CSV table of C-alpha atoms in Angstrom, one decimal:
chain,number,residue,atom,x,y,z
L,253,MET,CA,-46.4,-12.7,-41.0
L,254,ARG,CA,-44.6,-11.3,-37.8
L,255,SER,CA,-41.1,-10.1,-38.2
L,256,ARG,CA,-38.5,-11.7,-36.0
L,257,LEU,CA,-35.0,-10.6,-35.1
L,258,ARG,CA,-32.7,-13.0,-33.6
L,259,ILE,CA,-30.1,-12.0,-30.9
L,260,SER,CA,-27.2,-12.7,-33.3
L,261,ASP,CA,-28.7,-10.5,-35.9
L,262,ALA,CA,-29.2,-7.7,-33.4
L,263,LEU,CA,-25.5,-7.9,-32.3
L,264,ALA,CA,-24.4,-8.0,-36.0
L,265,LEU,CA,-26.5,-4.9,-36.7
L,266,SER,CA,-25.1,-3.1,-33.6
L,267,LEU,CA,-21.5,-3.9,-34.6
L,268,THR,CA,-22.1,-2.7,-38.0
L,269,GLY,CA,-23.4,0.7,-36.6
L,270,LEU,CA,-20.3,1.1,-34.5
L,271,ARG,CA,-18.0,0.2,-37.3
L,272,TYR,CA,-19.7,2.8,-39.5
L,273,HIS,CA,-18.6,5.6,-37.1
L,274,LEU,CA,-15.3,4.0,-36.0
L,275,GLY,CA,-13.5,7.2,-34.9
L,276,ARG,CA,-16.5,8.3,-32.8
L,277,THR,CA,-16.7,4.8,-31.4
L,278,VAL,CA,-13.2,4.7,-30.3
L,279,LEU,CA,-13.2,8.1,-28.6
L,280,THR,CA,-16.4,7.3,-26.7
L,281,ALA,CA,-15.2,3.9,-25.7
L,282,LEU,CA,-12.0,5.6,-24.3
L,283,GLY,CA,-14.2,7.7,-22.1
L,284,ILE,CA,-15.6,4.5,-20.4
L,285,ALA,CA,-12.2,3.0,-20.5
L,286,PHE,CA,-10.5,5.8,-18.6
L,287,GLY,CA,-13.2,5.6,-15.7
L,288,ILE,CA,-13.0,1.9,-15.4
L,289,ALA,CA,-9.2,1.9,-15.6
L,290,ALA,CA,-9.2,4.5,-12.7
L,291,ILE,CA,-11.4,2.5,-10.5
L,292,VAL,CA,-9.6,-0.9,-11.2
L,293,ALA,CA,-6.2,0.6,-10.6
L,294,VAL,CA,-7.3,2.2,-7.4
L,295,LEU,CA,-8.9,-1.0,-6.2
L,296,GLY,CA,-6.0,-3.1,-7.2
L,297,ILE,CA,-3.3,-0.8,-5.7
L,298,SER,CA,-5.5,-0.6,-2.5
L,299,ALA,CA,-5.7,-4.4,-2.4
L,300,SER,CA,-2.0,-4.7,-2.9
L,301,GLY,CA,-1.2,-2.2,-0.2
L,302,ARG,CA,-3.6,-4.0,2.2
L,303,ALA,CA,-1.8,-7.3,1.5
L,304,ALA,CA,1.4,-5.7,2.2
L,305,LEU,CA,0.1,-4.2,5.5
L,306,LEU,CA,-1.0,-7.6,6.6
L,307,ALA,CA,2.3,-9.0,5.8
L,308,GLN,CA,3.9,-6.3,7.9
L,309,LEU,CA,1.6,-6.8,10.6
L,310,ASP,CA,2.2,-10.6,10.7
L,311,GLN,CA,5.9,-9.9,10.9
L,312,LEU,CA,5.6,-7.0,13.4
L,313,GLY,CA,2.7,-8.3,15.4
L,314,THR,CA,0.2,-6.2,17.0
L,315,ASN,CA,1.3,-7.1,20.5
L,316,LEU,CA,4.7,-5.2,20.4
L,317,ILE,CA,5.0,-2.2,22.6
L,318,ARG,CA,7.8,0.4,22.5
L,319,ILE,CA,8.7,2.3,25.6
L,320,THR,CA,11.1,5.4,25.4
L,321,PRO,CA,11.8,8.3,27.8
L,322,SER,CA,9.6,11.3,27.0
L,323,THR,CA,11.3,14.6,26.0
L,324,GLY,CA,11.8,16.9,29.0
L,325,VAL,CA,11.2,20.6,29.1
L,326,PHE,CA,14.4,21.5,27.7
L,327,GLY,CA,14.1,19.2,24.8
L,328,ASN,CA,16.4,16.4,26.2
L,329,ALA,CA,15.3,12.9,27.3
L,330,ASP,CA,17.1,11.1,30.1
L,331,GLY,CA,17.5,7.4,29.6
L,332,LEU,CA,15.2,4.8,31.4
L,333,PRO,CA,16.3,3.5,34.7
L,334,PRO,CA,18.8,0.6,34.3
L,335,GLU,CA,16.6,-1.9,36.2
L,336,SER,CA,13.6,-1.0,34.0
L,337,VAL,CA,14.2,-4.1,31.8
L,338,ALA,CA,14.1,-6.5,34.7
L,339,MET,CA,11.0,-4.5,36.2
L,340,LEU,CA,9.1,-4.8,33.0
L,341,ALA,CA,9.9,-8.5,32.5
L,342,ARG,CA,8.1,-9.2,35.9
L,343,VAL,CA,4.7,-8.1,34.6
L,344,GLY,CA,2.8,-11.3,34.1
L,345,PRO,CA,1.4,-10.9,30.5
L,346,VAL,CA,4.8,-9.7,29.2
L,347,GLU,CA,6.3,-12.5,27.3
L,348,ARG,CA,9.7,-11.0,26.1
L,349,VAL,CA,11.5,-7.7,26.8
L,350,THR,CA,14.6,-6.3,24.9
L,351,SER,CA,16.2,-2.9,24.9
L,352,THR,CA,18.4,-0.5,23.0
L,353,ALA,CA,20.8,2.1,24.5
L,354,LEU,CA,22.0,5.0,22.5
L,355,LEU,CA,25.7,5.7,22.7
L,356,ASP,CA,27.4,9.1,22.2
L,357,VAL,CA,29.9,7.9,19.6
L,358,ASP,CA,30.2,8.0,15.8
L,359,VAL,CA,30.5,5.1,13.5
L,360,LEU,CA,32.6,5.7,10.5
L,361,VAL,CA,33.8,3.7,7.4
L,362,ASN,CA,37.5,4.2,8.5
L,363,ASP,CA,39.5,6.4,10.7
L,364,LEU,CA,40.3,8.8,7.9
L,365,VAL,CA,36.9,10.2,7.2
L,366,SER,CA,34.8,12.9,9.0
L,367,PRO,CA,31.7,12.1,10.9
L,368,LEU,CA,29.8,14.4,8.5
L,369,GLU,CA,30.3,11.9,5.7
L,370,THR,CA,28.1,9.2,7.6
L,371,GLY,CA,25.9,11.7,9.4
L,372,GLY,CA,22.7,10.4,10.8
L,373,LEU,CA,24.0,7.1,11.8
L,374,SER,CA,24.0,6.0,15.5
L,375,VAL,CA,25.5,3.3,17.6
L,376,LEU,CA,23.2,1.3,19.9
L,377,ALA,CA,24.2,-1.1,22.7
L,378,VAL,CA,21.7,-4.1,22.5
L,379,PRO,CA,21.2,-7.6,24.1
L,380,PRO,CA,21.4,-10.6,22.0
L,381,ASN,CA,17.7,-11.2,22.1
L,382,LEU,CA,16.8,-8.2,20.1
L,383,PRO,CA,16.0,-10.0,16.7
L,384,GLY,CA,13.8,-12.5,18.5
L,385,ALA,CA,11.7,-10.0,20.3
L,386,LEU,CA,11.2,-7.8,17.2
L,387,ASN,CA,10.8,-10.8,14.7
L,388,THR,CA,13.4,-9.3,12.6
L,389,PRO,CA,15.4,-11.8,10.3
L,390,MET,CA,19.0,-11.2,9.2
L,391,LEU,CA,19.7,-10.0,5.6
L,392,ALA,CA,23.2,-11.4,5.8
L,393,GLY,CA,25.5,-12.9,8.5
L,394,ARG,CA,24.5,-13.5,12.2
L,395,PHE,CA,23.4,-11.5,15.1
L,396,LEU,CA,25.3,-11.1,18.4
L,397,ASP,CA,25.3,-13.9,20.9
L,398,GLU,CA,26.4,-14.0,24.6
L,399,ALA,CA,30.0,-14.5,23.5
L,400,SER,CA,30.3,-12.0,20.6
L,401,ALA,CA,28.6,-9.4,22.7
L,402,THR,CA,31.7,-9.0,24.7
L,403,VAL,CA,34.1,-8.4,21.9
L,404,PRO,CA,34.4,-5.6,19.4
L,405,VAL,CA,32.0,-6.9,16.6
L,406,ALA,CA,29.0,-5.2,15.2
L,407,VAL,CA,25.7,-5.8,13.4
L,408,VAL,CA,24.6,-2.9,11.1
L,409,GLY,CA,21.0,-2.0,10.1
L,410,ARG,CA,20.0,-2.1,6.4
L,411,LEU,CA,20.2,1.7,5.8
L,412,ALA,CA,23.4,2.0,7.9
L,413,ALA,CA,25.0,-0.8,5.7
L,414,GLU,CA,24.2,1.2,2.6
L,415,ARG,CA,25.6,4.3,3.9
L,416,LEU,CA,28.8,2.6,5.1
L,417,GLY,CA,29.2,0.8,1.7
L,418,ILE,CA,28.7,-2.7,3.2
L,419,ASP,CA,26.7,-4.7,0.6
L,420,ASP,CA,28.0,-8.1,1.7
L,421,LEU,CA,30.1,-9.7,4.4
L,422,SER,CA,32.7,-11.2,2.0
L,423,GLY,CA,36.4,-10.7,3.4
L,424,SER,CA,36.8,-8.7,6.6
L,425,ARG,CA,34.3,-5.9,6.9
L,426,ARG,CA,35.2,-3.4,9.6
L,427,VAL,CA,33.8,-0.1,10.9
L,428,TYR,CA,35.4,2.6,13.1
L,429,ILE,CA,33.1,3.2,16.2
L,430,GLY,CA,34.3,5.6,18.9
L,431,GLY,CA,37.9,5.3,18.1
L,432,GLU,CA,37.8,1.5,18.0
L,433,TRP,CA,37.7,-1.0,15.2
L,434,PHE,CA,34.7,-3.4,15.0
L,435,GLU,CA,34.2,-6.2,12.7
L,436,VAL,CA,30.8,-6.4,11.0
L,437,ILE,CA,29.4,-9.8,11.3
L,438,GLY,CA,25.8,-9.3,10.3
L,439,ILE,CA,23.3,-7.0,8.4
L,440,LEU,CA,19.7,-6.6,9.6
L,441,SER,CA,16.7,-6.9,7.2
L,442,GLU,CA,14.4,-4.0,6.5
L,443,MET,CA,12.7,-2.6,9.7
L,444,THR,CA,10.3,0.1,8.4
L,445,LEU,CA,8.8,1.0,11.8
L,446,HIS,CA,12.2,1.1,13.5
L,447,PRO,CA,14.2,3.7,11.6
L,448,ASP,CA,16.5,4.2,14.7
L,449,ILE,CA,17.8,0.5,14.4
L,450,GLU,CA,17.9,0.6,10.5
L,451,ARG,CA,20.2,3.6,10.8
L,452,ALA,CA,22.5,2.2,13.5
L,453,ALA,CA,25.4,0.0,14.2
L,454,LEU,CA,24.6,-2.4,17.0
L,455,ILE,CA,27.1,-3.6,19.5
L,456,GLY,CA,26.9,-5.8,22.6
L,457,GLU,CA,26.1,-4.2,26.0
L,458,PRO,CA,29.2,-5.6,27.7
L,459,VAL,CA,31.7,-4.3,25.3
L,460,ALA,CA,29.8,-0.9,25.1
L,461,ARG,CA,30.3,-0.7,29.0
L,462,ASP,CA,33.9,-1.6,28.7
L,463,LEU,CA,34.9,0.9,26.1
L,464,PHE,CA,32.4,3.7,26.2
L,465,GLU,CA,29.9,4.0,28.9
L,466,GLU,CA,30.0,2.2,32.2
L,467,ASP,CA,26.5,3.7,33.3
L,468,LEU,CA,24.5,2.2,30.4
L,469,LYS,CA,20.9,3.4,30.4
L,470,PRO,CA,18.3,2.0,28.0
L,471,THR,CA,16.9,4.6,25.6
L,472,ALA,CA,14.1,2.3,24.3
L,473,LEU,CA,12.4,-0.9,25.5
L,474,TYR,CA,10.6,-3.4,23.3
L,475,ALA,CA,8.0,-5.7,25.0
L,476,ARG,CA,6.2,-8.6,23.5
L,477,VAL,CA,2.9,-8.9,25.5
L,478,HIS,CA,0.1,-11.6,25.4
L,479,PRO,CA,-2.3,-10.3,22.7
L,480,ARG,CA,-5.4,-10.4,25.1
L,481,HIS,CA,-3.7,-8.2,27.7
L,482,VAL,CA,-2.1,-5.5,25.5
L,483,ASP,CA,-4.5,-2.7,26.7
L,484,SER,CA,-4.1,-3.6,30.4
L,485,VAL,CA,-0.2,-3.7,30.2
L,486,LEU,CA,-0.1,-0.3,28.4
L,487,GLU,CA,-1.7,1.2,31.5
L,488,VAL,CA,0.8,0.0,34.0
L,489,ILE,CA,4.0,0.2,32.0
L,490,PRO,CA,4.9,4.0,32.9
L,491,ALA,CA,4.7,3.2,36.6
L,492,THR,CA,6.5,0.0,36.3
L,493,VAL,CA,9.6,1.1,34.3
L,494,ASN,CA,10.0,4.5,36.0
L,495,PRO,CA,8.1,4.5,39.4
L,496,GLU,CA,9.5,7.9,40.4
L,497,ASN,CA,8.6,9.7,37.2
L,498,PRO,CA,5.9,7.7,35.4
L,499,ASP,CA,5.0,10.9,33.5
L,500,ARG,CA,8.3,10.8,31.8
L,501,VAL,CA,7.6,7.5,30.0
L,502,ALA,CA,6.3,7.4,26.4
L,503,VAL,CA,4.5,4.2,25.3
L,504,VAL,CA,3.5,3.4,21.8
L,505,ARG,CA,2.3,0.4,19.8
L,506,PRO,CA,4.2,0.5,16.3
L,507,ALA,CA,1.2,-1.5,14.8
L,508,ASP,CA,-0.9,1.6,15.4
L,509,ALA,CA,1.2,3.5,13.0
L,510,LEU,CA,0.5,0.9,10.3
L,511,VAL,CA,-3.3,0.9,11.0
L,512,ALA,CA,-3.3,4.7,11.0
L,513,ARG,CA,-1.4,4.8,7.7
L,514,ARG,CA,-4.0,2.2,6.2
L,515,GLN,CA,-6.8,4.3,7.3
L,516,ALA,CA,-5.4,7.4,5.6
L,517,GLU,CA,-4.9,5.2,2.5
L,518,GLU,CA,-8.5,4.0,2.6
L,519,ALA,CA,-9.7,7.4,2.7
L,520,LEU,CA,-7.6,8.3,-0.2
L,521,THR,CA,-8.8,5.2,-2.0
L,522,THR,CA,-12.5,6.3,-1.5
L,523,LEU,CA,-11.7,9.8,-3.0
L,524,LEU,CA,-10.0,8.1,-6.0
L,525,VAL,CA,-12.8,5.7,-6.5
L,526,SER,CA,-15.3,8.5,-6.4
L,527,LEU,CA,-13.2,10.4,-9.1
L,528,GLY,CA,-13.1,7.3,-11.2
L,529,SER,CA,-17.0,7.0,-10.8
L,530,VAL,CA,-17.3,10.6,-12.0
L,531,ALA,CA,-15.2,9.7,-15.0
L,532,LEU,CA,-17.5,6.7,-15.6
L,533,LEU,CA,-20.5,9.0,-15.4
L,534,VAL,CA,-19.1,11.4,-17.9
L,535,GLY,CA,-18.3,8.4,-20.2
L,536,GLY,CA,-22.0,7.3,-19.8
L,537,VAL,CA,-23.2,10.9,-20.7
L,538,ALA,CA,-20.9,10.7,-23.8
L,539,ILE,CA,-22.5,7.5,-24.8
L,540,ALA,CA,-26.0,8.9,-24.6
L,541,ASN,CA,-24.9,12.0,-26.5
L,542,VAL,CA,-23.3,9.9,-29.3
L,543,MET,CA,-26.3,7.6,-29.5
L,544,VAL,CA,-28.6,10.6,-29.8
L,545,MET,CA,-26.6,12.0,-32.5
L,546,SER,CA,-26.5,8.7,-34.2
L,547,VAL,CA,-30.3,8.5,-34.1
L,548,LEU,CA,-30.6,11.9,-35.7
L,549,GLU,CA,-28.0,11.0,-38.4
L,550,ARG,CA,-29.6,7.7,-39.3
L,551,ARG,CA,-33.3,8.6,-39.6
L,552,MET,CA,-33.2,7.4,-43.2
L,553,GLU,CA,-31.8,3.9,-42.1
L,554,ILE,CA,-34.4,3.7,-39.4
L,555,GLY,CA,-37.2,4.6,-41.8
L,556,LEU,CA,-36.0,2.1,-44.4
L,557,ARG,CA,-35.9,-0.6,-41.8
L,558,ARG,CA,-39.3,0.1,-40.4
L,559,ALA,CA,-40.8,0.1,-43.9
L,560,LEU,CA,-39.1,-3.3,-44.6
L,561,GLY,CA,-40.8,-4.9,-41.6
L,562,ALA,CA,-38.7,-4.0,-38.6
L,563,THR,CA,-40.6,-3.4,-35.4
L,564,LYS,CA,-40.2,-0.7,-32.7
L,565,ARG,CA,-38.7,-3.5,-30.5
L,566,HIS,CA,-36.1,-4.4,-33.2
L,567,VAL,CA,-35.0,-0.8,-33.6
L,568,ARG,CA,-34.7,-0.5,-29.8
L,569,LEU,CA,-32.6,-3.6,-29.6
L,570,GLN,CA,-30.3,-2.3,-32.3
L,571,PHE,CA,-29.5,0.9,-30.5
L,572,MET,CA,-29.4,-0.5,-27.1
L,573,GLY,CA,-27.0,-3.1,-28.4
L,574,GLU,CA,-24.7,-0.5,-29.8
L,575,ALA,CA,-24.7,1.4,-26.5
L,576,ILE,CA,-24.1,-1.8,-24.5
L,577,LEU,CA,-21.3,-2.9,-26.9
L,578,LEU,CA,-19.7,0.4,-26.8
L,579,SER,CA,-19.5,0.6,-23.1
L,580,GLY,CA,-18.5,-3.2,-22.9
L,581,ILE,CA,-15.5,-2.5,-25.3
L,582,GLY,CA,-14.5,0.4,-23.0
L,583,GLY,CA,-15.0,-1.6,-20.0
L,584,VAL,CA,-12.8,-4.5,-21.1
L,585,LEU,CA,-10.1,-2.0,-22.2
L,586,GLY,CA,-10.3,-0.2,-19.0
L,587,VAL,CA,-9.9,-3.4,-17.0
L,588,GLY,CA,-6.8,-4.3,-18.9
L,589,VAL,CA,-5.3,-0.9,-18.5
L,590,GLY,CA,-6.1,-0.7,-14.7
L,591,ALA,CA,-4.7,-4.3,-14.1
L,592,THR,CA,-1.5,-3.4,-16.0
L,593,ILE,CA,-1.1,-0.2,-13.9
L,594,THR,CA,-1.7,-2.4,-10.7
L,595,VAL,CA,0.9,-4.8,-11.7
L,596,ALA,CA,3.4,-2.2,-12.6
L,597,PHE,CA,2.9,-0.3,-9.3
L,598,ALA,CA,3.1,-3.5,-7.3
L,599,ILE,CA,6.4,-4.4,-8.9
L,600,SER,CA,8.0,-1.0,-8.7
L,601,ARG,CA,7.0,-0.7,-4.8
L,602,ASP,CA,7.9,-4.4,-4.2
L,603,LEU,CA,4.3,-5.0,-2.9
L,604,THR,CA,2.4,-8.3,-2.8
L,605,LEU,CA,0.4,-8.4,-6.0
L,606,SER,CA,-3.3,-8.5,-5.2
L,607,VAL,CA,-5.9,-7.9,-8.1
L,608,PRO,CA,-9.5,-8.6,-6.8
L,609,MET,CA,-11.1,-10.7,-9.5
L,610,THR,CA,-14.6,-9.7,-8.2
L,611,GLY,CA,-13.6,-6.0,-8.7
L,612,LEU,CA,-12.6,-6.7,-12.4
L,613,ALA,CA,-15.8,-8.6,-13.2
L,614,GLY,CA,-17.7,-6.0,-11.3
L,615,SER,CA,-16.1,-3.2,-13.3
L,616,VAL,CA,-17.1,-4.8,-16.6
L,617,LEU,CA,-20.7,-5.2,-15.3
L,618,VAL,CA,-20.8,-1.6,-14.1
L,619,ALA,CA,-19.6,-0.5,-17.6
L,620,LEU,CA,-22.3,-2.6,-19.2
L,621,LEU,CA,-24.9,-1.2,-16.9
L,622,VAL,CA,-23.8,2.4,-17.7
L,623,GLY,CA,-24.1,1.6,-21.4
L,624,ALA,CA,-27.6,0.2,-21.0
L,625,LEU,CA,-28.8,3.1,-19.1
L,626,ALA,CA,-27.2,5.6,-21.5
L,627,GLY,CA,-28.8,3.7,-24.5
L,628,VAL,CA,-32.4,3.7,-23.0
L,629,TYR,CA,-33.4,7.2,-24.3
L,630,PRO,CA,-31.8,7.2,-27.8
L,631,ALA,CA,-33.1,3.6,-28.4
L,632,THR,CA,-36.7,4.7,-27.4
L,633,ARG,CA,-36.4,7.8,-29.4
L,634,ALA,CA,-35.2,5.9,-32.4
L,635,ALA,CA,-38.1,3.2,-32.1
L,636,ARG,CA,-40.7,6.2,-32.0
L,637,ILE,CA,-39.7,7.7,-35.4
L,638,PRO,CA,-42.5,7.2,-37.9
L,639,PRO,CA,-41.2,5.4,-41.0
L,640,ALA,CA,-42.8,7.7,-43.5
L,641,GLU,CA,-41.5,10.9,-41.7
L,642,ALA,CA,-38.0,9.4,-41.4
L,643,VAL,CA,-37.9,8.7,-45.1
L,644,ARG,CA,-39.4,12.1,-46.1
L,645,SER,CA,-37.1,14.0,-43.9
L,646,ALA,CA,-34.1,12.3,-45.3
């Protein structure tokens, strides 16, 4: 009568073999787990970073252009012509234009402290349409309007608010700008790609002219352009905003910085996934080594099973099952650890959590495939052991 081995029986035999060498099983499974955890964590963190990038691009927009005066030979940069805003607004595809003008004054907590205590903060004269052009919401309070731009009130960037000790607008919050008191009426939200605005106190252009600088020159322009015409507008901007010296105009698209950063992160992701794959390969080799050693140690068991009616196929199934279960346990453990790392990283960096489910399932399948490949040779070797020789050598 032909001997039969049900799948459930083969699994039970494989589990028994793993439990018999529990310590070795745990250590080998950890090798697979580390490789899978590395791959899952890298893919999860990369996906979360990509989601954060898309959110930033949605807020910033790929059609925002920043224009500044280029640095001169002696390291200084003159402002742009006062009429540059109006000239740029005449370009057809340009939908909105705003500007900032850097003032040579300090912003202080009060009139008793030194400028060194709030070093790095600047004062910018801005028009009321700045938040709308940059798609920047308010963290607290309100922005300047046509009326408030003529009186001594200010809006501060997020980092400037931290340095000035302004965490809310309760009561009367004031700052000392250029020898004058200004009431703080608003705090801007985070502006990662505009550090000059994040570290500044913003005041209206009319009050800036009245108190500090009559000849107010823009030091930065921001233009929203129709998405289909961004490249063509980039070409004509220098000659438009500064016809006399177009070579003294620098034009950048802030979204390009995000894209460049993402490309660098993707290169790093590829490197880390490769390292995780190497760790997974090492885990597969460890499984193959453990299974070969197991075959050598269990020759007596193999011989007895063959003598009792087990076929070569049954022996192969048992040892293949052990290898696959070993890698499967490591794979599931690695997926759990990798997903946990991803969640912890996303929370700590305030990123949009994005764990690719296909990546999780694929990682487990890869682990099982590695186990199956690693178990082929040991299982074949075990099946080829003659029963009489196995019993005699034991």
